[in-house]
Short mmCIF file of C-alpha atoms in Angstrom, two decimals:
data_model
loop_
_atom_site.label_atom_id
_atom_site.label_comp_id
_atom_site.label_asym_id
_atom_site.label_seq_id
_atom_site.Cartn_x
_atom_site.Cartn_y
_atom_site.Cartn_z
CA PRO A 3 148.84 -6.10 30.70
CA THR A 4 151.27 -7.66 28.32
CA GLY A 5 152.08 -11.21 28.52
CA ALA A 6 152.04 -13.78 30.97
CA ASP A 7 149.92 -11.41 32.55
CA ALA A 8 147.42 -10.88 29.75
CA SER A 9 146.08 -14.15 29.63
CA ALA A 10 144.68 -13.58 33.27
CA VAL A 11 142.79 -10.77 33.26
CA ALA A 12 140.90 -11.31 29.53
CA PRO A 13 138.08 -12.97 30.08
CA PRO A 14 137.52 -16.18 27.93
CA ALA A 15 136.73 -16.37 24.84
CA CYS A 16 133.15 -16.96 24.03
CA PRO A 17 131.97 -18.04 20.26
CA PRO A 18 130.46 -15.90 17.81
CA SER A 19 126.92 -14.30 17.58
CA PRO A 20 125.09 -16.23 14.46
CA ARG A 21 124.48 -12.68 13.08
CA THR A 22 128.27 -12.23 13.71
CA GLU A 23 128.74 -15.49 10.85
CA GLU A 24 126.37 -13.30 8.48
CA THR A 25 127.34 -13.21 5.06
CA PRO A 26 126.43 -10.23 3.71
CA ARG A 27 124.28 -12.13 0.63
CA LYS A 28 122.88 -13.71 4.06
CA MET A 29 122.11 -10.20 6.16
CA LEU A 30 120.18 -8.87 2.62
CA ARG A 31 118.11 -12.27 2.50
CA SER A 32 117.22 -12.00 6.09
CA ALA A 33 116.75 -8.20 5.85
CA ALA A 34 114.08 -9.34 3.22
CA ARG A 35 112.12 -11.82 5.20
CA ARG A 36 111.58 -8.89 7.46
CA LEU A 37 110.34 -6.35 5.19
CA GLY A 38 108.62 -9.06 3.67
CA ALA A 39 106.25 -9.68 7.56
CA VAL A 40 105.49 -5.16 7.39
CA ALA A 41 102.65 -4.24 6.67
CA ALA A 42 102.69 -2.53 2.57
CA ALA A 43 100.57 -0.11 4.07
CA ASP A 44 103.02 1.13 7.40
CA ALA A 45 102.75 4.18 7.37
CA SER A 46 107.05 3.86 8.94
CA ARG A 47 108.00 2.28 6.08
CA PRO A 48 110.43 4.15 4.74
CA ALA A 49 112.02 3.76 8.49
CA LEU A 50 111.54 0.20 8.43
CA VAL A 51 113.46 0.34 5.12
CA ALA A 52 115.80 2.38 5.10
CA GLY A 53 116.77 0.04 9.05
CA LEU A 54 116.81 -3.06 7.36
CA VAL A 55 118.88 -2.03 4.01
CA ARG A 56 120.93 0.05 4.99
CA PRO A 57 122.86 -2.60 7.33
CA ALA A 58 122.96 -4.54 4.80
CA LEU A 59 123.96 -2.38 1.84
CA ALA A 60 126.76 -2.33 3.63
CA ALA A 61 127.40 -5.32 4.75
CA ALA A 62 127.84 -6.49 1.19
CA GLY A 63 130.33 -3.58 0.47
CA ALA A 64 128.21 -1.14 -1.18
CA PRO A 65 130.26 1.57 -1.29
CA ARG A 66 129.97 4.15 1.49
CA GLY A 67 126.42 6.53 0.45
CA ALA A 68 124.69 3.83 -1.25
CA ARG A 69 121.03 4.14 -0.68
CA ALA A 70 117.55 2.22 -1.01
CA HIS A 71 115.41 3.95 -2.87
CA GLY A 72 112.81 5.08 -0.91
CA THR A 73 113.99 5.00 3.10
CA SER A 74 114.35 8.59 4.86
CA ALA A 75 117.46 9.27 3.50
CA ASP A 76 116.14 9.35 -0.39
CA PRO A 77 112.79 10.53 -0.39
CA SER A 78 112.71 9.90 -4.23
CA PRO A 79 110.85 7.65 -6.51
CA PRO A 80 113.55 4.99 -7.43
CA PRO A 81 113.93 5.71 -11.33
CA GLY A 82 111.09 4.99 -14.16
CA SER A 83 108.69 4.99 -11.19
CA ILE A 84 105.12 5.89 -11.95
CA PRO A 85 102.33 8.33 -10.07
CA PHE A 86 99.64 6.45 -10.74
CA GLU A 87 97.62 4.10 -9.20
CA LEU A 88 98.39 -0.41 -10.86
CA GLY A 89 95.37 -1.95 -11.12
CA ALA A 90 93.01 1.52 -11.45
CA VAL A 91 90.26 0.48 -14.09
CA ARG A 92 90.74 3.92 -16.14
CA HIS A 93 89.05 5.64 -19.17
CA ASP A 94 90.74 9.37 -18.89
CA TRP A 95 94.97 7.82 -19.92
CA THR A 96 96.56 10.42 -21.07
CA THR A 97 99.42 9.45 -24.34
CA ALA A 98 101.96 11.40 -21.68
CA GLU A 99 101.13 8.93 -19.24
CA VAL A 100 101.24 5.64 -22.06
CA GLU A 101 104.62 7.21 -23.17
CA LEU A 102 105.73 6.74 -18.29
CA LEU A 103 104.78 3.47 -19.08
CA TYR A 104 106.19 2.65 -22.22
CA GLU A 105 109.17 4.59 -20.93
CA ARG A 106 110.30 1.69 -17.50
CA PRO A 107 113.29 -0.05 -17.56
CA LEU A 108 111.58 -3.58 -19.19
CA LEU A 109 111.75 -5.83 -16.00
CA ASP A 110 109.85 -3.00 -14.10
CA LEU A 111 107.44 -2.95 -16.68
CA VAL A 112 107.06 -6.26 -16.87
CA PHE A 113 107.53 -7.12 -12.64
CA ASP A 114 104.19 -4.49 -12.37
CA ALA A 115 102.46 -6.18 -15.57
CA ALA A 116 102.66 -9.42 -13.77
CA THR A 117 101.40 -8.18 -10.30
CA VAL A 118 97.80 -6.58 -11.45
CA HIS A 119 97.46 -9.96 -14.40
CA ARG A 120 97.76 -11.46 -10.99
CA ARG A 121 95.48 -9.65 -9.78
CA PHE A 122 92.03 -10.08 -12.27
CA HIS A 123 93.13 -13.48 -13.91
CA ASP A 124 94.52 -16.67 -13.65
CA PRO A 125 98.69 -16.59 -14.52
CA ARG A 126 97.50 -20.19 -15.69
CA GLN A 127 95.09 -20.05 -17.66
CA VAL A 128 95.44 -19.42 -21.99
CA GLN A 129 92.84 -18.51 -23.98
CA GLN A 130 93.40 -21.17 -27.45
CA CYS A 131 91.81 -19.52 -30.00
CA THR A 132 91.53 -20.76 -34.00
CA LEU A 133 91.46 -18.26 -37.30
CA LEU A 134 89.97 -19.04 -39.71
CA SER A 135 89.55 -17.26 -43.59
CA ILE A 136 86.06 -18.36 -44.38
CA LYS A 137 86.22 -15.97 -47.73
CA THR A 138 90.16 -15.51 -48.76
CA GLY A 139 91.69 -11.91 -50.70
CA GLY A 140 89.67 -9.66 -52.95
CA CYS A 141 89.32 -6.86 -50.60
CA PRO A 142 89.12 -3.87 -51.41
CA GLU A 143 90.59 -1.94 -49.24
CA THR A 144 94.54 -0.44 -49.62
CA CYS A 145 96.09 -2.10 -46.06
CA ASN A 146 99.90 -2.09 -46.79
CA TYR A 147 100.01 -5.01 -44.23
CA CYS A 148 97.42 -7.01 -46.00
CA ALA A 149 97.65 -9.58 -48.59
CA GLN A 150 93.76 -9.97 -49.69
CA SER A 151 94.30 -6.54 -50.57
CA SER A 152 93.45 -6.39 -54.59
CA SER A 153 95.15 -3.72 -54.61
CA TRP A 154 98.28 -6.57 -54.32
CA LYS A 155 97.29 -9.00 -56.24
CA GLU A 156 99.51 -8.86 -59.28
CA THR A 157 102.77 -8.90 -56.39
CA THR A 158 101.34 -11.14 -53.68
CA GLU A 159 99.74 -13.42 -57.18
CA LEU A 160 97.18 -14.55 -53.62
CA LYS A 161 93.60 -15.07 -55.60
CA ALA A 162 90.29 -14.22 -54.14
CA GLU A 163 88.37 -17.21 -53.48
CA LYS A 164 84.74 -17.75 -52.80
CA LEU A 165 82.93 -17.79 -49.14
CA MET A 166 83.58 -21.79 -47.20
CA GLN A 167 80.91 -23.78 -47.42
CA ILE A 168 78.83 -24.54 -43.60
CA ASP A 169 79.94 -28.00 -43.60
CA ASP A 170 83.48 -26.88 -44.05
CA VAL A 171 83.75 -24.61 -41.82
CA LEU A 172 81.54 -26.97 -39.35
CA ASP A 173 84.47 -29.57 -39.90
CA ALA A 174 87.93 -27.08 -39.37
CA ALA A 175 85.83 -25.60 -36.42
CA LYS A 176 85.22 -29.56 -35.49
CA ARG A 177 88.78 -30.45 -35.97
CA ALA A 178 90.28 -26.61 -33.37
CA LYS A 179 87.87 -27.71 -30.62
CA ALA A 180 89.81 -31.07 -30.62
CA ALA A 181 93.04 -29.98 -30.69
CA GLY A 182 91.65 -27.30 -27.44
CA SER A 183 90.38 -24.08 -28.66
CA THR A 184 87.83 -23.26 -27.05
CA ARG A 185 87.56 -20.02 -29.12
CA PHE A 186 86.26 -20.45 -32.79
CA CYS A 187 86.95 -16.45 -35.31
CA MET A 188 85.89 -16.79 -38.96
CA GLY A 189 87.37 -13.64 -41.46
CA THR A 190 85.61 -12.11 -44.67
CA ALA A 191 88.11 -10.44 -46.87
CA TRP A 192 84.74 -7.99 -46.67
CA ARG A 193 84.24 -3.92 -46.73
CA GLY A 194 81.61 -5.19 -44.54
CA PRO A 195 78.49 -7.76 -45.34
CA SER A 196 77.20 -4.41 -46.79
CA GLN A 197 79.25 -5.15 -49.96
CA VAL A 198 78.51 -8.23 -50.46
CA GLY A 199 75.17 -10.45 -51.52
CA LYS A 200 72.18 -11.09 -48.65
CA GLY A 201 72.59 -14.68 -49.45
CA GLN A 202 76.33 -14.13 -47.86
CA PHE A 203 76.39 -13.28 -44.56
CA ASP A 204 72.49 -15.13 -44.40
CA ARG A 205 75.30 -17.89 -44.19
CA VAL A 206 77.90 -16.50 -41.57
CA LEU A 207 74.86 -15.96 -39.07
CA LYS A 208 74.44 -19.77 -39.92
CA MET A 209 78.10 -20.84 -39.63
CA THR A 210 77.81 -18.57 -36.82
CA GLN A 211 74.57 -20.02 -35.07
CA GLU A 212 76.10 -23.76 -35.57
CA VAL A 213 79.72 -23.11 -34.45
CA ARG A 214 77.26 -21.73 -30.91
CA ASP A 215 75.78 -24.58 -30.72
CA MET A 216 79.11 -26.81 -30.45
CA GLY A 217 79.72 -24.78 -27.61
CA MET A 218 82.44 -23.11 -28.54
CA GLU A 219 83.38 -19.30 -28.30
CA VAL A 220 82.45 -17.96 -31.56
CA CYS A 221 84.26 -14.41 -33.47
CA ALA A 222 83.37 -13.19 -36.53
CA THR A 223 85.37 -9.98 -38.33
CA LEU A 224 83.91 -9.34 -40.87
CA GLY A 225 84.68 -5.49 -42.22
CA MET A 226 82.36 -3.07 -40.66
CA LEU A 227 79.00 -3.11 -39.52
CA ASN A 228 75.93 -1.31 -39.34
CA PHE A 229 73.79 -1.67 -36.09
CA GLU A 230 71.83 -3.55 -37.39
CA GLN A 231 74.53 -6.35 -38.69
CA ALA A 232 75.31 -6.43 -35.24
CA LYS A 233 72.53 -6.59 -34.25
CA GLN A 234 71.61 -10.23 -36.13
CA LEU A 235 75.37 -11.30 -35.71
CA ARG A 236 73.98 -11.20 -32.16
CA ASP A 237 71.15 -12.86 -32.32
CA ALA A 238 72.99 -15.24 -34.28
CA GLY A 239 74.79 -16.24 -31.21
CA LEU A 240 77.64 -13.48 -31.72
CA THR A 241 80.60 -14.15 -29.05
CA ALA A 242 82.96 -10.85 -29.47
CA TYR A 243 83.52 -9.53 -33.00
CA ASN A 244 86.97 -7.77 -33.76
CA HIS A 245 87.29 -5.43 -35.91
CA ASN A 246 91.10 -3.78 -35.42
CA LEU A 247 91.82 0.00 -34.90
CA ASP A 248 95.38 -1.01 -35.91
CA THR A 249 97.84 1.75 -34.87
CA SER A 250 97.18 5.26 -33.26
CA PRO A 251 94.77 7.96 -35.40
CA GLU A 252 98.10 9.82 -35.82
CA PHE A 253 99.85 7.07 -38.19
CA TYR A 254 96.61 6.12 -39.88
CA PRO A 255 96.06 7.59 -42.67
CA LYS A 256 100.04 6.00 -43.96
CA VAL A 257 98.36 2.53 -43.47
CA THR A 258 95.62 2.27 -45.62
CA SER A 259 93.57 4.74 -47.91
CA SER A 260 90.13 3.27 -48.18
CA ARG A 261 88.47 4.16 -45.04
CA ASN A 262 89.72 6.55 -42.07
CA TYR A 263 89.86 5.92 -38.11
CA GLU A 264 86.67 7.21 -37.68
CA ASP A 265 84.93 4.37 -39.53
CA ARG A 266 86.08 1.19 -37.15
CA LEU A 267 85.31 3.95 -34.72
CA ASN A 268 81.59 3.21 -35.44
CA THR A 269 81.74 -0.39 -35.90
CA ILE A 270 82.95 -0.67 -32.41
CA ALA A 271 80.42 1.56 -31.40
CA ALA A 272 77.79 -0.11 -33.26
CA VAL A 273 79.07 -3.80 -32.19
CA ARG A 274 78.39 -2.86 -28.17
CA ASP A 275 75.55 -1.39 -28.86
CA ALA A 276 73.93 -4.28 -30.32
CA GLY A 277 75.33 -6.36 -27.14
CA ILE A 278 77.97 -8.00 -28.27
CA SER A 279 81.71 -7.97 -26.78
CA VAL A 280 84.40 -5.96 -28.73
CA CYS A 281 88.12 -7.47 -29.28
CA CYS A 282 90.57 -4.79 -31.00
CA GLY A 283 93.32 -4.20 -30.28
CA GLY A 284 96.59 -3.49 -32.58
CA ILE A 285 99.48 -3.70 -35.18
CA LEU A 286 103.55 -3.36 -34.37
CA GLY A 287 105.41 -2.96 -37.38
CA LEU A 288 104.12 -0.36 -38.88
CA GLY A 289 106.33 2.23 -39.23
CA GLU A 290 105.38 3.89 -36.56
CA ASP A 291 107.00 5.41 -33.95
CA GLU A 292 106.42 4.40 -29.70
CA ARG A 293 104.10 7.07 -29.49
CA ASP A 294 102.54 5.65 -32.01
CA ARG A 295 102.07 2.72 -29.83
CA ALA A 296 101.26 4.55 -26.88
CA SER A 297 98.54 6.67 -28.16
CA LEU A 298 96.94 3.38 -29.51
CA LEU A 299 97.16 1.98 -26.13
CA ARG A 300 95.23 4.97 -25.15
CA VAL A 301 92.40 4.77 -27.46
CA LEU A 302 92.28 1.43 -26.49
CA ALA A 303 91.63 2.42 -22.20
CA ASN A 304 89.58 5.82 -22.99
CA LEU A 305 86.43 3.64 -25.10
CA PRO A 306 83.53 3.47 -23.35
CA GLU A 307 84.05 0.33 -21.90
CA HIS A 308 87.18 -2.10 -21.77
CA PRO A 309 87.83 -4.97 -24.79
CA GLU A 310 86.88 -7.67 -24.04
CA SER A 311 89.93 -8.86 -25.76
CA VAL A 312 92.58 -6.77 -27.31
CA PRO A 313 95.10 -8.63 -29.55
CA ILE A 314 98.69 -8.02 -30.46
CA ASN A 315 99.81 -8.68 -33.11
CA ALA A 316 103.46 -8.51 -35.00
CA LEU A 317 104.18 -7.82 -38.05
CA VAL A 318 104.76 -10.14 -41.16
CA PRO A 319 106.07 -9.52 -43.86
CA VAL A 320 104.56 -10.73 -46.63
CA LYS A 321 106.59 -10.66 -50.26
CA GLY A 322 104.19 -8.90 -52.51
CA THR A 323 102.26 -6.35 -50.37
CA PRO A 324 104.26 -2.26 -49.66
CA LEU A 325 105.09 -3.47 -46.67
CA GLU A 326 107.17 -6.70 -48.00
CA ASP A 327 111.17 -5.07 -45.89
CA PHE A 328 109.62 -4.12 -43.72
CA LYS A 329 111.58 -5.13 -40.35
CA THR A 330 109.27 -7.93 -38.01
CA PRO A 331 109.69 -6.41 -34.30
CA SER A 332 111.14 -8.20 -31.86
CA GLY A 333 110.33 -10.03 -28.49
CA LEU A 334 111.32 -8.16 -26.63
CA GLU A 335 109.31 -4.97 -28.47
CA MET A 336 105.66 -7.00 -28.24
CA VAL A 337 106.78 -8.10 -24.44
CA ARG A 338 106.17 -3.65 -23.83
CA ALA A 339 103.56 -3.62 -25.67
CA ILE A 340 100.87 -6.33 -24.49
CA ALA A 341 102.87 -4.52 -20.26
CA VAL A 342 101.37 -1.57 -20.41
CA ALA A 343 98.34 -2.65 -22.57
CA ARG A 344 97.70 -5.37 -19.15
CA ILE A 345 98.65 -1.58 -17.17
CA VAL A 346 96.26 0.57 -19.17
CA MET A 347 93.15 -2.38 -18.98
CA PRO A 348 93.87 -4.78 -15.99
CA LYS A 349 90.14 -6.86 -16.58
CA THR A 350 90.65 -7.38 -20.81
CA VAL A 351 91.84 -10.88 -21.69
CA VAL A 352 95.60 -9.76 -24.03
CA ARG A 353 96.18 -11.71 -26.73
CA LEU A 354 99.48 -12.54 -27.76
CA SER A 355 98.26 -12.73 -31.88
CA ALA A 356 100.58 -12.67 -35.89
CA GLY A 357 103.69 -12.86 -35.74
CA ARG A 358 104.42 -15.45 -32.82
CA ILE A 359 105.99 -17.87 -35.63
CA ASN A 360 108.99 -15.45 -35.31
CA MET A 361 109.10 -15.29 -31.35
CA SER A 362 111.38 -17.75 -28.88
CA GLN A 363 109.52 -20.10 -25.83
CA SER A 364 111.31 -17.62 -23.89
CA ASP A 365 110.12 -13.91 -25.36
CA GLN A 366 106.74 -16.12 -25.27
CA ALA A 367 107.60 -16.50 -22.00
CA MET A 368 107.64 -13.18 -21.10
CA CYS A 369 104.57 -12.73 -22.68
CA PHE A 370 102.69 -14.51 -20.54
CA LEU A 371 104.12 -13.19 -17.61
CA ALA A 372 103.48 -9.59 -18.48
CA GLY A 373 100.12 -10.35 -19.30
CA ALA A 374 99.02 -12.17 -22.21
CA ASN A 375 96.35 -15.20 -22.08
CA SER A 376 94.90 -15.40 -24.90
CA VAL A 377 96.80 -16.89 -27.81
CA PHE A 378 96.16 -18.45 -31.84
CA THR A 379 96.57 -21.70 -33.12
CA GLY A 380 97.19 -23.60 -36.05
CA ASP A 381 98.85 -23.60 -38.87
CA THR A 382 97.88 -20.24 -40.21
CA LEU A 383 96.42 -16.96 -39.09
CA LEU A 384 94.42 -15.81 -42.53
CA THR A 385 96.52 -15.98 -44.93
CA THR A 386 99.95 -16.27 -42.32
CA PRO A 387 101.84 -18.53 -40.61
CA ASN A 388 101.80 -19.81 -37.46
CA ASN A 389 103.20 -21.71 -34.66
CA GLU A 390 102.99 -25.34 -34.85
CA GLN A 391 99.95 -27.08 -32.63
CA SER A 392 102.65 -29.56 -31.64
CA GLU A 393 105.20 -26.53 -30.69
CA ASP A 394 102.29 -24.87 -28.74
CA GLU A 395 101.91 -28.26 -27.02
CA GLN A 396 105.10 -28.30 -25.61
CA LEU A 397 105.10 -24.61 -24.82
CA MET A 398 101.81 -25.28 -22.54
CA LYS A 399 102.94 -28.08 -20.68
CA ASP A 400 106.38 -26.25 -20.65
CA LEU A 401 105.32 -23.15 -18.89
CA GLY A 402 102.93 -25.28 -16.70
CA LEU A 403 100.07 -23.32 -18.83
CA VAL A 404 96.37 -24.75 -18.84
CA GLY A 405 93.73 -23.71 -21.11
CA ARG A 406 90.82 -20.96 -20.53
CA PRO A 407 87.33 -23.18 -21.15
CA ALA A 408 84.76 -21.60 -22.92
CA PHE A 409 82.68 -19.03 -21.47
CA GLU A 410 84.15 -18.50 -18.83
CA PRO A 411 83.19 -15.38 -17.26
CA TYR A 412 85.13 -12.41 -19.15
CA LEU A 413 85.63 -9.45 -16.20
CA ALA A 414 85.26 -6.79 -19.78
CA GLY A 415 82.68 -8.12 -21.64
CA SER A 416 79.30 -8.27 -22.97
CA LYS A 417 76.78 -11.05 -22.20
CA SER A 418 77.28 -11.94 -25.05
CA SER A 419 80.69 -13.41 -23.66
CA ASP A 420 79.42 -15.69 -20.53
CA GLY A 421 77.00 -17.41 -22.37
CA SER A 422 73.90 -16.80 -19.90
CA GLU A 423 72.08 -14.99 -22.67
CA PHE A 424 72.63 -18.29 -25.17
CA PRO A 425 71.62 -21.34 -23.36
CA VAL A 426 71.03 -23.74 -26.02
CA SER A 427 73.62 -26.70 -24.89
CA ALA A 428 74.98 -28.19 -21.67
CA SER A 429 78.79 -26.45 -21.97
CA ILE A 430 76.54 -23.24 -22.83
CA LYS A 431 74.23 -23.93 -19.79
CA GLU A 432 78.00 -24.29 -17.64
CA GLY A 433 78.55 -21.49 -18.87
CA ALA A 434 76.54 -19.90 -17.90
CA GLU A 435 76.43 -21.02 -14.50
CA ARG A 436 79.81 -20.06 -13.88
CA ALA A 437 79.04 -16.70 -14.98
CA ARG A 438 75.96 -16.63 -12.42
CA GLU A 439 78.55 -17.56 -9.41
CA ALA A 440 81.37 -15.79 -10.37
CA LYS A 441 78.89 -12.48 -9.69
CA LYS A 442 77.55 -13.50 -6.49
CA ALA A 443 81.30 -14.35 -5.94
CA MET A 444 82.18 -10.74 -6.56
CA ASN A 445 79.05 -8.64 -4.74
CA ALA A 446 79.40 -10.86 -1.38
#
């Protein structure tokens, strides 16, 4: 009908349904909410994805033929997906698999790492550690990045110092504890205790006992150890021993000529056999390529037990060393390395270490999102500059982060980390009790 007759036969106008008023953006959000209500393991998920997302894509003006990955129309995985289970604790990684992680789009990689991180860790908790050089300079090793090597003393102008006195170290530990640190790390520019007299090693053992009795976790990095030396440190109450691999086995000969990779691995084995938790990581920016970085993380993840903590360091070029003109790794390079470390070692504490001073707050926040849950605080790290305490306090506040208490049970690590074998102070007893309760909860 036309003209006047049309109004007589046409049905009365109805108000549009709420659905027809939905904008494409609202439809996409609605589809996302509906997908979120579907069990992830549902076998019909591809069809559900196709049924919910494709109409939303069309309504949003997506090009004809656009498809959502994972739908029945496009069974192929999205670009950069990985063919293994996230969050699995493994010791059989290949370099190719770790490289596959390294090659993922950064935001996808960070998302995956953050998912794994939240499965095993409190994402707000970040341990604050303090590192003190208790014996500076005069090291016989030839590490190209290190100002403490005697090989570069003429150009670095760093003078060798004597081992610090016990009282001076304890004063530094007290200041660190008052500033919020729960782990105190002591470093010596030694090839190892065998290089020095018994009296100096005994002094370090005494320092370890005294700091432990303050209720702080104690870490040491003293160079190469044999089992007997590691056992003495354990008996003194050492929490963890740091001995970094630095880089891949393939690239290591370009880092130093005074020791080999096997020496590093032998010390790690001695530490583990003595019942001390292992702290072992590497340095980015030594001239290695991305395959070397993947190979380093493969070696760490394939140790018989994952390290309790893995420090990820960025090179801080020091004037007078062979690497003085090298470029500092970018913040996003650090984010990528931390994300991969988190995925291949899900239970390990990943420590954002040297080089943080060159990173923006946003880069550091990305590192925490990707799985970093420990930092070094204090104005210096051995001989290189570090972020100021006030800056770190403000960053923690801005990001809503909280400190990790001493002797909080570590998912990866020996009993030396939870205080249960050294109940000699109130704080250590508290840590031991937390460890027992956590173990009961995991076994329940």
